[in-house]
Amino acid sequence: MNRLTLEEQKRLLEERYSWVLEKAKKRQVEEKRLPPLPGGEEGKVVTRFAPNPDFVIHLGNARPAILSHEYARMYKGRFILRFEDTDPRTKRPLAEAYSLIKEDLRWLGIRWDEEYIQSLRMPIYYDIARRLIERGGAYVDDRPVEEFRRYRDEGRLEEYPPRRRSIEENLELWDKMLEGHFGEGEAVLRVKTDPRHPDPSVRDWVAFRIIDTGRSPHPLVGDRYTVWPTYNFAAAVDDHLLGVTHILRAKEHMQNTVKQSFLYKHMGWKYPHVIHFGRLKLEGFVMSKSALKKLLEEGIFLGIDDPRFGTIAGLRRRGIDPEAIRRVILDVGVKGTDASISYANLAAVNRSIVDPKARRFMVVFEPVELVVRGVPEARRLTIPFHPENRSLGERSIEVPKGEARFYISGRDAAALREGGIVRLVEAFNVKVERVSPRRVEAVFHSWGLEEARKAKAPIIHWVPAGQVVEVTVYKPEGLKLRILHGLGERALADARRGEIVQFLREGFYRIDAVSREQGEVVAIHAHD
RNA sequence: GCCGCGGUAGUAUAGCCCGGUCAAGUAUGCGGGCCUUUCGAGCCCGUGACCCGGGUUCAAAUCCCGGCCGCGGCACCA
């Protein structure tokens, strides 16, 4: 084929294999692209990912992160990372979470152009609050909540006395709030909205409340502040100040968009474009932060990155390639409906990414001894780590002359019949003589693959006795973790921690721990 | 209950804005075959969906109305 000229090759390709071309063309066209952003202009798009650092992120959080990042890149714009940590009381930030989240994002291939932490921007929020009051867009409410609710729910919010205060009075009370004249729960700053808005929660929502940081200190700023902006205030202000043009967020924020737009109106700002998408669920995985926290407290889990968790760290530890996560999220896209991804689907995508680069190793579970007599000569078998990708290298295994001992998997041993021929993959063929539960006896038959084919012999994997490493495998099954023990070939002791490998005929695994001295390996099952 | 959003095969998604080319595309799953020194990969064939009911129209997955179902919100959380 390569002796033909390029022209001849082309012609041949077109005549006889045009479908290959069409397929290739098709694939290019179908390479998943995100739909264009409304009002998206090249070089001018600014997006952000704004996690609460109260825990690590999971697959659901990764969606806005990846989509926002992807859009910023697509339009050659800016991507901002912003930590929203303005509730030291009920959603207390976790000091480690800031860096854990960044680690997860980097692993996902996300790079941010700017980084902000809201708890470090408090003076900015205070300043905007003052300007908002000066514009008559907010008032201090120092009455008990019940009273506010009564007015609100009776549709008489216009008559609510604090709402009717003068700007001067509000400025004074605001200063008092900042000076610490009020305790927790004694005063809030409310944004004036449509007092008759159909959604009561929109009516005069809270922009700032008082949190006793003496009792619940903030991990970054301790008790320096007691007047804290709510999510809606801080996020809205920052989106404007940082020049965010497009907000991509889950639909639980829909009402927040409505609330925040009142603030924008008061300030004369233009609200960014917003895209709301549905929730993303990974079937069979625990996703909710609170549920995860609870499980962790109960023990019995390997940590925040337990492979049974839908956290990014958990998926990483399980052997999922970041590219697989990216593809799945891009495939799910920006639809408003909830999506439920099956692990089979994620696994299929992952397999296609990992398969070309995963080294193959032989590991047998429930090992059964196989004794082969009559090996005609000693041989040093050189076996590549990957059937197609030779750049992954090879290892050699010695087979002695005469009697050779191996281990094969219990499952394969159980399927053997006396008198049958079986091929030890990449080695030779044997004829089975005796099968007992713990031991199989066989006699050398032939070296060649052809003979095995002719005899329709099954091809099984094996491990040479005396040259093994102990393999412990964790196999996540829902919330259970099955533990399997096996024997692996010696070369496995050289695997790198974190490497994703294939155990021949047993599926893909991530190497979780290696102890070369002890000859022990721990691996986590990713998928078949 | 109130406010809002949405419903395409088992799952996910394309198409819906700008009705016909859609007896609906793709991926994954599932069934079968080929290939292969793996039960992996690759290749081929098959399977299977427009929530329901009305309306508009020559023509509706696409537009309109109603119903049903799902989801989100209704915090001094994010």
PDB file of C-alpha atoms in Angstrom, chain A residues 151-431:
ATOM      1  CA  TYR A 151     -46.555  43.265  56.563  1.00  0.00           C
ATOM      2  CA  ARG A 152     -45.128  41.416  53.611  1.00  0.00           C
ATOM      3  CA  ASP A 153     -47.643  38.606  53.606  1.00  0.00           C
ATOM      4  CA  GLU A 154     -50.559  40.934  54.112  1.00  0.00           C
ATOM      5  CA  GLY A 155     -49.473  42.920  51.087  1.00  0.00           C
ATOM      6  CA  ARG A 156     -48.906  46.068  53.152  1.00  0.00           C
ATOM      7  CA  LEU A 157     -45.161  46.282  52.731  1.00  0.00           C
ATOM      8  CA  GLU A 158     -45.451  49.873  51.525  1.00  0.00           C
ATOM      9  CA  GLU A 159     -46.650  50.790  55.004  1.00  0.00           C
ATOM     10  CA  TYR A 160     -43.897  48.930  56.859  1.00  0.00           C
ATOM     11  CA  PRO A 161     -42.401  51.652  59.044  1.00  0.00           C
ATOM     12  CA  PRO A 162     -38.699  50.860  58.553  1.00  0.00           C
ATOM     13  CA  ARG A 163     -39.278  50.951  54.819  1.00  0.00           C
ATOM     14  CA  ARG A 164     -40.490  54.539  55.079  1.00  0.00           C
ATOM     15  CA  ARG A 165     -37.413  55.855  56.815  1.00  0.00           C
ATOM     16  CA  SER A 166     -35.464  58.707  55.297  1.00  0.00           C
ATOM     17  CA  ILE A 167     -32.156  58.165  53.604  1.00  0.00           C
ATOM     18  CA  GLU A 168     -30.386  60.059  56.365  1.00  0.00           C
ATOM     19  CA  GLU A 169     -31.935  57.904  59.031  1.00  0.00           C
ATOM     20  CA  ASN A 170     -30.963  54.775  57.133  1.00  0.00           C
ATOM     21  CA  LEU A 171     -27.379  55.942  56.761  1.00  0.00           C
ATOM     22  CA  GLU A 172     -27.220  56.555  60.458  1.00  0.00           C
ATOM     23  CA  LEU A 173     -28.630  53.139  61.309  1.00  0.00           C
ATOM     24  CA  TRP A 174     -26.301  51.510  58.796  1.00  0.00           C
ATOM     25  CA  ASP A 175     -23.349  53.100  60.548  1.00  0.00           C
ATOM     26  CA  LYS A 176     -24.683  51.813  63.823  1.00  0.00           C
ATOM     27  CA  MET A 177     -24.854  48.323  62.349  1.00  0.00           C
ATOM     28  CA  LEU A 178     -21.264  48.554  61.247  1.00  0.00           C
ATOM     29  CA  GLU A 179     -20.225  49.911  64.622  1.00  0.00           C
ATOM     30  CA  GLY A 180     -21.699  46.927  66.376  1.00  0.00           C
ATOM     31  CA  HIS A 181     -24.714  48.511  68.009  1.00  0.00           C
ATOM     32  CA  PHE A 182     -26.850  45.577  67.020  1.00  0.00           C
ATOM     33  CA  GLY A 183     -26.464  41.965  67.927  1.00  0.00           C
ATOM     34  CA  GLU A 184     -27.078  38.919  65.816  1.00  0.00           C
ATOM     35  CA  GLY A 185     -30.646  38.954  64.484  1.00  0.00           C
ATOM     36  CA  GLU A 186     -31.354  42.501  65.611  1.00  0.00           C
ATOM     37  CA  ALA A 187     -31.019  44.338  62.328  1.00  0.00           C
ATOM     38  CA  VAL A 188     -30.673  43.699  58.619  1.00  0.00           C
ATOM     39  CA  LEU A 189     -30.293  45.813  55.519  1.00  0.00           C
ATOM     40  CA  ARG A 190     -33.030  45.150  52.997  1.00  0.00           C
ATOM     41  CA  VAL A 191     -33.078  45.945  49.295  1.00  0.00           C
ATOM     42  CA  LYS A 192     -36.243  47.677  48.161  1.00  0.00           C
ATOM     43  CA  THR A 193     -38.024  45.654  45.517  1.00  0.00           C
ATOM     44  CA  ASP A 194     -41.521  45.498  44.154  1.00  0.00           C
ATOM     45  CA  PRO A 195     -43.430  45.193  47.465  1.00  0.00           C
ATOM     46  CA  ARG A 196     -46.141  43.257  45.674  1.00  0.00           C
ATOM     47  CA  HIS A 197     -43.936  40.932  43.727  1.00  0.00           C
ATOM     48  CA  PRO A 198     -45.806  37.654  43.082  1.00  0.00           C
ATOM     49  CA  ASP A 199     -42.995  35.733  44.719  1.00  0.00           C
ATOM     50  CA  PRO A 200     -42.967  36.827  48.372  1.00  0.00           C
ATOM     51  CA  SER A 201     -39.320  35.853  48.792  1.00  0.00           C
ATOM     52  CA  VAL A 202     -38.385  38.515  46.301  1.00  0.00           C
ATOM     53  CA  ARG A 203     -40.015  41.282  48.321  1.00  0.00           C
ATOM     54  CA  ASP A 204     -37.371  43.377  50.047  1.00  0.00           C
ATOM     55  CA  TRP A 205     -34.799  40.671  50.369  1.00  0.00           C
ATOM     56  CA  VAL A 206     -31.972  40.824  52.876  1.00  0.00           C
ATOM     57  CA  ALA A 207     -28.663  42.242  51.689  1.00  0.00           C
ATOM     58  CA  PHE A 208     -26.761  42.239  54.983  1.00  0.00           C
ATOM     59  CA  ARG A 209     -27.257  40.517  58.310  1.00  0.00           C
ATOM     60  CA  ILE A 210     -25.328  40.394  61.519  1.00  0.00           C
ATOM     61  CA  ILE A 211     -23.348  37.328  62.448  1.00  0.00           C
ATOM     62  CA  ASP A 212     -21.701  36.948  65.813  1.00  0.00           C
ATOM     63  CA  THR A 213     -18.256  36.003  64.576  1.00  0.00           C
ATOM     64  CA  GLY A 214     -17.051  35.937  68.161  1.00  0.00           C
ATOM     65  CA  ARG A 215     -19.058  32.745  68.440  1.00  0.00           C
ATOM     66  CA  SER A 216     -18.635  31.543  64.867  1.00  0.00           C
ATOM     67  CA  PRO A 217     -15.370  32.960  63.561  1.00  0.00           C
ATOM     68  CA  HIS A 218     -14.616  32.983  59.861  1.00  0.00           C
ATOM     69  CA  PRO A 219     -11.662  30.754  58.942  1.00  0.00           C
ATOM     70  CA  LEU A 220     -10.013  33.551  56.975  1.00  0.00           C
ATOM     71  CA  VAL A 221     -10.951  36.780  58.718  1.00  0.00           C
ATOM     72  CA  GLY A 222     -11.917  35.554  62.158  1.00  0.00           C
ATOM     73  CA  ASP A 223     -14.119  38.005  64.013  1.00  0.00           C
ATOM     74  CA  ARG A 224     -13.070  41.099  62.094  1.00  0.00           C
ATOM     75  CA  TYR A 225     -16.573  41.635  60.696  1.00  0.00           C
ATOM     76  CA  THR A 226     -20.025  41.112  62.103  1.00  0.00           C
ATOM     77  CA  VAL A 227     -22.052  42.604  59.266  1.00  0.00           C
ATOM     78  CA  TRP A 228     -22.059  40.122  56.398  1.00  0.00           C
ATOM     79  CA  PRO A 229     -23.513  40.422  52.918  1.00  0.00           C
ATOM     80  CA  THR A 230     -25.859  37.702  51.782  1.00  0.00           C
ATOM     81  CA  TYR A 231     -25.138  35.649  48.718  1.00  0.00           C
ATOM     82  CA  ASN A 232     -27.471  37.700  46.604  1.00  0.00           C
ATOM     83  CA  PHE A 233     -25.829  40.949  47.505  1.00  0.00           C
ATOM     84  CA  ALA A 234     -22.211  39.839  47.296  1.00  0.00           C
ATOM     85  CA  ALA A 235     -22.630  37.821  44.118  1.00  0.00           C
ATOM     86  CA  ALA A 236     -24.602  40.532  42.391  1.00  0.00           C
ATOM     87  CA  VAL A 237     -22.106  43.241  43.306  1.00  0.00           C
ATOM     88  CA  ASP A 238     -19.125  41.172  42.295  1.00  0.00           C
ATOM     89  CA  ASP A 239     -20.593  40.094  39.008  1.00  0.00           C
ATOM     90  CA  HIS A 240     -20.946  43.737  38.126  1.00  0.00           C
ATOM     91  CA  LEU A 241     -17.646  44.950  39.550  1.00  0.00           C
ATOM     92  CA  LEU A 242     -15.644  42.161  37.961  1.00  0.00           C
ATOM     93  CA  GLY A 243     -17.280  42.713  34.603  1.00  0.00           C
ATOM     94  CA  VAL A 244     -18.952  39.336  34.315  1.00  0.00           C
ATOM     95  CA  THR A 245     -20.937  39.226  31.092  1.00  0.00           C
ATOM     96  CA  HIS A 246     -22.393  35.729  31.260  1.00  0.00           C
ATOM     97  CA  ILE A 247     -23.514  33.810  34.296  1.00  0.00           C
ATOM     98  CA  LEU A 248     -23.989  30.077  33.971  1.00  0.00           C
ATOM     99  CA  ARG A 249     -25.644  28.545  36.956  1.00  0.00           C
ATOM    100  CA  ALA A 250     -28.048  25.864  38.084  1.00  0.00           C
ATOM    101  CA  LYS A 251     -31.734  26.595  38.100  1.00  0.00           C
ATOM    102  CA  GLU A 252     -32.019  26.821  41.857  1.00  0.00           C
ATOM    103  CA  HIS A 253     -30.723  30.340  41.292  1.00  0.00           C
ATOM    104  CA  MET A 254     -33.573  31.453  39.071  1.00  0.00           C
ATOM    105  CA  GLN A 255     -35.321  33.505  41.736  1.00  0.00           C
ATOM    106  CA  ASN A 256     -31.986  34.986  42.696  1.00  0.00           C
ATOM    107  CA  THR A 257     -31.689  36.463  39.257  1.00  0.00           C
ATOM    108  CA  VAL A 258     -34.999  38.196  39.847  1.00  0.00           C
ATOM    109  CA  LYS A 259     -33.932  39.426  43.271  1.00  0.00           C
ATOM    110  CA  GLN A 260     -30.581  40.693  42.106  1.00  0.00           C
ATOM    111  CA  SER A 261     -32.028  42.547  39.174  1.00  0.00           C
ATOM    112  CA  PHE A 262     -33.667  44.959  41.616  1.00  0.00           C
ATOM    113  CA  LEU A 263     -30.279  45.830  43.022  1.00  0.00           C
ATOM    114  CA  TYR A 264     -28.961  46.355  39.510  1.00  0.00           C
ATOM    115  CA  LYS A 265     -31.854  48.634  38.742  1.00  0.00           C
ATOM    116  CA  HIS A 266     -31.192  50.766  41.816  1.00  0.00           C
ATOM    117  CA  MET A 267     -27.541  51.080  40.930  1.00  0.00           C
ATOM    118  CA  GLY A 268     -28.131  51.645  37.258  1.00  0.00           C
ATOM    119  CA  TRP A 269     -26.160  48.585  36.295  1.00  0.00           C
ATOM    120  CA  LYS A 270     -26.800  46.202  33.439  1.00  0.00           C
ATOM    121  CA  TYR A 271     -27.520  42.640  34.414  1.00  0.00           C
ATOM    122  CA  PRO A 272     -25.323  40.004  32.736  1.00  0.00           C
ATOM    123  CA  HIS A 273     -26.778  37.330  30.486  1.00  0.00           C
ATOM    124  CA  VAL A 274     -27.847  34.338  32.522  1.00  0.00           C
ATOM    125  CA  ILE A 275     -28.116  30.704  31.530  1.00  0.00           C
ATOM    126  CA  HIS A 276     -29.792  28.335  33.939  1.00  0.00           C
ATOM    127  CA  PHE A 277     -29.347  24.638  33.644  1.00  0.00           C
ATOM    128  CA  GLY A 278     -30.798  21.659  35.464  1.00  0.00           C
ATOM    129  CA  ARG A 279     -29.241  19.492  38.085  1.00  0.00           C
ATOM    130  CA  LEU A 280     -26.746  16.848  37.185  1.00  0.00           C
ATOM    131  CA  LYS A 281     -26.845  13.541  38.956  1.00  0.00           C
ATOM    132  CA  LEU A 282     -24.447  10.649  38.725  1.00  0.00           C
ATOM    133  CA  GLU A 283     -26.499   7.520  39.233  1.00  0.00           C
ATOM    134  CA  GLY A 284     -25.540   5.463  42.219  1.00  0.00           C
ATOM    135  CA  PHE A 285     -23.261   8.069  43.728  1.00  0.00           C
ATOM    136  CA  VAL A 286     -23.645  10.229  46.782  1.00  0.00           C
ATOM    137  CA  MET A 287     -23.503  13.818  45.605  1.00  0.00           C
ATOM    138  CA  SER A 288     -24.996  16.110  48.189  1.00  0.00           C
ATOM    139  CA  LYS A 289     -22.481  17.934  50.327  1.00  0.00           C
ATOM    140  CA  SER A 290     -24.469  17.470  53.494  1.00  0.00           C
ATOM    141  CA  ALA A 291     -24.931  13.754  52.870  1.00  0.00           C
ATOM    142  CA  LEU A 292     -21.224  13.382  52.202  1.00  0.00           C
ATOM    143  CA  LYS A 293     -20.317  15.236  55.362  1.00  0.00           C
ATOM    144  CA  LYS A 294     -22.585  13.000  57.360  1.00  0.00           C
ATOM    145  CA  LEU A 295     -21.149   9.826  55.844  1.00  0.00           C
ATOM    146  CA  LEU A 296     -17.647  11.030  56.553  1.00  0.00           C
ATOM    147  CA  GLU A 297     -18.497  11.650  60.180  1.00  0.00           C
ATOM    148  CA  GLU A 298     -19.770   8.109  60.473  1.00  0.00           C
ATOM    149  CA  GLY A 299     -16.348   6.852  59.415  1.00  0.00           C
ATOM    150  CA  ILE A 300     -15.999   3.757  57.202  1.00  0.00           C
ATOM    151  CA  PHE A 301     -15.033   5.925  54.258  1.00  0.00           C
ATOM    152  CA  LEU A 302     -11.618   6.475  52.747  1.00  0.00           C
ATOM    153  CA  GLY A 303     -11.908  10.246  52.965  1.00  0.00           C
ATOM    154  CA  ILE A 304     -13.223  13.083  50.882  1.00  0.00           C
ATOM    155  CA  ASP A 305     -11.901  11.261  47.821  1.00  0.00           C
ATOM    156  CA  ASP A 306     -13.582   7.949  48.549  1.00  0.00           C
ATOM    157  CA  PRO A 307     -14.231   6.317  45.183  1.00  0.00           C
ATOM    158  CA  ARG A 308     -17.870   5.860  46.106  1.00  0.00           C
ATOM    159  CA  PHE A 309     -18.361   9.607  46.253  1.00  0.00           C
ATOM    160  CA  GLY A 310     -19.364  11.773  43.331  1.00  0.00           C
ATOM    161  CA  THR A 311     -16.778  14.332  44.356  1.00  0.00           C
ATOM    162  CA  ILE A 312     -14.198  15.288  41.777  1.00  0.00           C
ATOM    163  CA  ALA A 313     -11.565  13.897  44.100  1.00  0.00           C
ATOM    164  CA  GLY A 314     -13.515  10.652  44.388  1.00  0.00           C
ATOM    165  CA  LEU A 315     -13.818  10.266  40.639  1.00  0.00           C
ATOM    166  CA  ARG A 316     -10.139  11.017  40.273  1.00  0.00           C
ATOM    167  CA  ARG A 317      -9.240   8.362  42.816  1.00  0.00           C
ATOM    168  CA  ARG A 318     -11.538   5.960  41.072  1.00  0.00           C
ATOM    169  CA  GLY A 319      -9.556   6.290  37.857  1.00  0.00           C
ATOM    170  CA  ILE A 320     -11.717   8.663  35.858  1.00  0.00           C
ATOM    171  CA  ASP A 321      -9.708  10.824  33.482  1.00  0.00           C
ATOM    172  CA  PRO A 322     -10.491  14.553  33.670  1.00  0.00           C
ATOM    173  CA  GLU A 323     -11.103  14.576  29.946  1.00  0.00           C
ATOM    174  CA  ALA A 324     -13.928  12.075  30.442  1.00  0.00           C
ATOM    175  CA  ILE A 325     -15.598  14.442  32.900  1.00  0.00           C
ATOM    176  CA  ARG A 326     -15.165  17.329  30.506  1.00  0.00           C
ATOM    177  CA  ARG A 327     -16.682  15.408  27.630  1.00  0.00           C
ATOM    178  CA  VAL A 328     -19.647  14.218  29.612  1.00  0.00           C
ATOM    179  CA  ILE A 329     -20.385  17.713  30.866  1.00  0.00           C
ATOM    180  CA  LEU A 330     -20.025  19.259  27.448  1.00  0.00           C
ATOM    181  CA  ASP A 331     -22.287  16.557  26.094  1.00  0.00           C
ATOM    182  CA  VAL A 332     -24.951  17.266  28.681  1.00  0.00           C
ATOM    183  CA  GLY A 333     -24.617  20.915  27.761  1.00  0.00           C
ATOM    184  CA  VAL A 334     -26.743  23.756  29.039  1.00  0.00           C
ATOM    185  CA  LYS A 335     -30.250  22.324  28.954  1.00  0.00           C
ATOM    186  CA  GLY A 336     -32.668  23.391  31.657  1.00  0.00           C
ATOM    187  CA  THR A 337     -33.759  19.880  32.461  1.00  0.00           C
ATOM    188  CA  ASP A 338     -32.204  17.703  35.076  1.00  0.00           C
ATOM    189  CA  ALA A 339     -29.813  15.125  33.773  1.00  0.00           C
ATOM    190  CA  SER A 340     -28.924  11.815  35.245  1.00  0.00           C
ATOM    191  CA  ILE A 341     -25.713  10.315  33.979  1.00  0.00           C
ATOM    192  CA  SER A 342     -25.227   6.628  34.410  1.00  0.00           C
ATOM    193  CA  TYR A 343     -21.873   5.425  35.540  1.00  0.00           C
ATOM    194  CA  ALA A 344     -21.878   3.051  32.555  1.00  0.00           C
ATOM    195  CA  ASN A 345     -21.929   6.102  30.346  1.00  0.00           C
ATOM    196  CA  LEU A 346     -19.145   7.897  32.171  1.00  0.00           C
ATOM    197  CA  ALA A 347     -17.180   4.639  32.160  1.00  0.00           C
ATOM    198  CA  ALA A 348     -17.601   4.203  28.407  1.00  0.00           C
ATOM    199  CA  VAL A 349     -16.255   7.683  27.754  1.00  0.00           C
ATOM    200  CA  ASN A 350     -13.444   7.109  30.196  1.00  0.00           C
ATOM    201  CA  ARG A 351     -12.568   3.772  28.645  1.00  0.00           C
ATOM    202  CA  SER A 352     -12.122   5.294  25.241  1.00  0.00           C
ATOM    203  CA  ILE A 353      -9.722   7.869  26.674  1.00  0.00           C
ATOM    204  CA  VAL A 354      -7.803   5.559  28.919  1.00  0.00           C
ATOM    205  CA  ASP A 355      -7.628   2.434  26.776  1.00  0.00           C
ATOM    206  CA  PRO A 356      -4.926   3.652  24.367  1.00  0.00           C
ATOM    207  CA  LYS A 357      -2.612   4.615  27.215  1.00  0.00           C
ATOM    208  CA  ALA A 358      -3.276   2.077  29.956  1.00  0.00           C
ATOM    209  CA  ARG A 359      -0.597  -0.506  30.528  1.00  0.00           C
ATOM    210  CA  ARG A 360      -1.823  -4.096  30.675  1.00  0.00           C
ATOM    211  CA  PHE A 361      -0.914  -6.245  33.638  1.00  0.00           C
ATOM    212  CA  MET A 362      -1.882  -9.743  34.597  1.00  0.00           C
ATOM    213  CA  VAL A 363      -3.600 -10.239  37.923  1.00  0.00           C
ATOM    214  CA  VAL A 364      -5.443 -13.362  39.003  1.00  0.00           C
ATOM    215  CA  PHE A 365      -8.187 -13.405  41.600  1.00  0.00           C
ATOM    216  CA  GLU A 366      -8.969 -16.429  43.769  1.00  0.00           C
ATOM    217  CA  PRO A 367      -5.705 -17.901  42.543  1.00  0.00           C
ATOM    218  CA  VAL A 368      -5.448 -21.571  41.731  1.00  0.00           C
ATOM    219  CA  GLU A 369      -2.069 -23.189  41.205  1.00  0.00           C
ATOM    220  CA  LEU A 370      -1.285 -24.508  37.752  1.00  0.00           C
ATOM    221  CA  VAL A 371       1.587 -26.968  37.377  1.00  0.00           C
ATOM    222  CA  VAL A 372       2.815 -27.607  33.865  1.00  0.00           C
ATOM    223  CA  ARG A 373       5.127 -30.515  33.177  1.00  0.00           C
ATOM    224  CA  GLY A 374       7.281 -31.105  30.165  1.00  0.00           C
ATOM    225  CA  VAL A 375       8.220 -27.588  29.103  1.00  0.00           C
ATOM    226  CA  PRO A 376      10.810 -28.399  26.422  1.00  0.00           C
ATOM    227  CA  GLU A 377      13.096 -25.423  27.029  1.00  0.00           C
ATOM    228  CA  ALA A 378      13.540 -22.391  29.263  1.00  0.00           C
ATOM    229  CA  ARG A 379      12.363 -19.170  27.663  1.00  0.00           C
ATOM    230  CA  ARG A 380      12.409 -15.533  28.431  1.00  0.00           C
ATOM    231  CA  LEU A 381       9.078 -14.149  27.287  1.00  0.00           C
ATOM    232  CA  THR A 382       9.020 -10.531  26.257  1.00  0.00           C
ATOM    233  CA  ILE A 383       5.541  -9.159  26.532  1.00  0.00           C
ATOM    234  CA  PRO A 384       4.571  -5.625  25.561  1.00  0.00           C
ATOM    235  CA  PHE A 385       2.508  -3.671  28.078  1.00  0.00           C
ATOM    236  CA  HIS A 386       0.022  -2.738  25.387  1.00  0.00           C
ATOM    237  CA  PRO A 387      -1.024  -4.732  22.342  1.00  0.00           C
ATOM    238  CA  GLU A 388      -0.994  -1.711  20.002  1.00  0.00           C
ATOM    239  CA  ASN A 389       0.824   1.071  21.781  1.00  0.00           C
ATOM    240  CA  ARG A 390       4.429  -0.147  21.842  1.00  0.00           C
ATOM    241  CA  SER A 391       5.703   3.078  23.348  1.00  0.00           C
ATOM    242  CA  LEU A 392       4.360   1.815  26.669  1.00  0.00           C
ATOM    243  CA  GLY A 393       7.256  -0.637  26.807  1.00  0.00           C
ATOM    244  CA  GLU A 394       7.472  -4.282  27.726  1.00  0.00           C
ATOM    245  CA  ARG A 395       8.518  -6.633  30.472  1.00  0.00           C
ATOM    246  CA  SER A 396      10.000 -10.074  30.375  1.00  0.00           C
ATOM    247  CA  ILE A 397       8.999 -13.153  32.288  1.00  0.00           C
ATOM    248  CA  GLU A 398      11.135 -16.270  32.649  1.00  0.00           C
ATOM    249  CA  VAL A 399       9.668 -19.689  32.056  1.00  0.00           C
ATOM    250  CA  PRO A 400      11.835 -22.613  33.199  1.00  0.00           C
ATOM    251  CA  LYS A 401      12.470 -25.845  31.396  1.00  0.00           C
ATOM    252  CA  GLY A 402      10.703 -28.919  32.680  1.00  0.00           C
ATOM    253  CA  GLU A 403       8.165 -28.127  35.389  1.00  0.00           C
ATOM    254  CA  ALA A 404       6.720 -24.628  35.462  1.00  0.00           C
ATOM    255  CA  ARG A 405       4.353 -23.291  38.098  1.00  0.00           C
ATOM    256  CA  PHE A 406       1.764 -20.566  37.673  1.00  0.00           C
ATOM    257  CA  TYR A 407      -1.334 -19.143  39.197  1.00  0.00           C
ATOM    258  CA  ILE A 408      -4.487 -18.709  37.194  1.00  0.00           C
ATOM    259  CA  SER A 409      -7.751 -17.219  38.313  1.00  0.00           C
ATOM    260  CA  GLY A 410     -10.222 -19.409  40.124  1.00  0.00           C
ATOM    261  CA  ARG A 411     -12.869 -18.511  37.607  1.00  0.00           C
ATOM    262  CA  ASP A 412     -10.747 -19.755  34.696  1.00  0.00           C
ATOM    263  CA  ALA A 413      -9.703 -22.870  36.602  1.00  0.00           C
ATOM    264  CA  ALA A 414     -13.322 -23.745  37.247  1.00  0.00           C
ATOM    265  CA  ALA A 415     -14.017 -23.692  33.542  1.00  0.00           C
ATOM    266  CA  LEU A 416     -11.230 -26.101  32.643  1.00  0.00           C
ATOM    267  CA  ARG A 417     -11.987 -29.631  31.548  1.00  0.00           C
ATOM    268  CA  GLU A 418      -9.586 -32.515  31.807  1.00  0.00           C
ATOM    269  CA  GLY A 419      -8.114 -33.233  28.427  1.00  0.00           C
ATOM    270  CA  GLY A 420      -8.836 -29.735  27.156  1.00  0.00           C
ATOM    271  CA  ILE A 421      -6.321 -27.400  25.615  1.00  0.00           C
ATOM    272  CA  VAL A 422      -5.845 -23.923  27.017  1.00  0.00           C
ATOM    273  CA  ARG A 423      -3.453 -21.132  26.048  1.00  0.00           C
ATOM    274  CA  LEU A 424      -1.587 -19.055  28.589  1.00  0.00           C
ATOM    275  CA  VAL A 425      -1.692 -15.702  26.903  1.00  0.00           C
ATOM    276  CA  GLU A 426       1.593 -14.618  25.300  1.00  0.00           C
ATOM    277  CA  ALA A 427       3.211 -17.892  26.489  1.00  0.00           C
ATOM    278  CA  PHE A 428       2.263 -21.373  25.391  1.00  0.00           C
ATOM    279  CA  ASN A 429      -0.500 -23.949  25.217  1.00  0.00           C
ATOM    280  CA  VAL A 430      -1.073 -26.713  27.714  1.00  0.00           C
ATOM    281  CA  LYS A 431      -3.222 -29.779  27.903  1.00  0.00           C
TER     282      LYS A 431
END
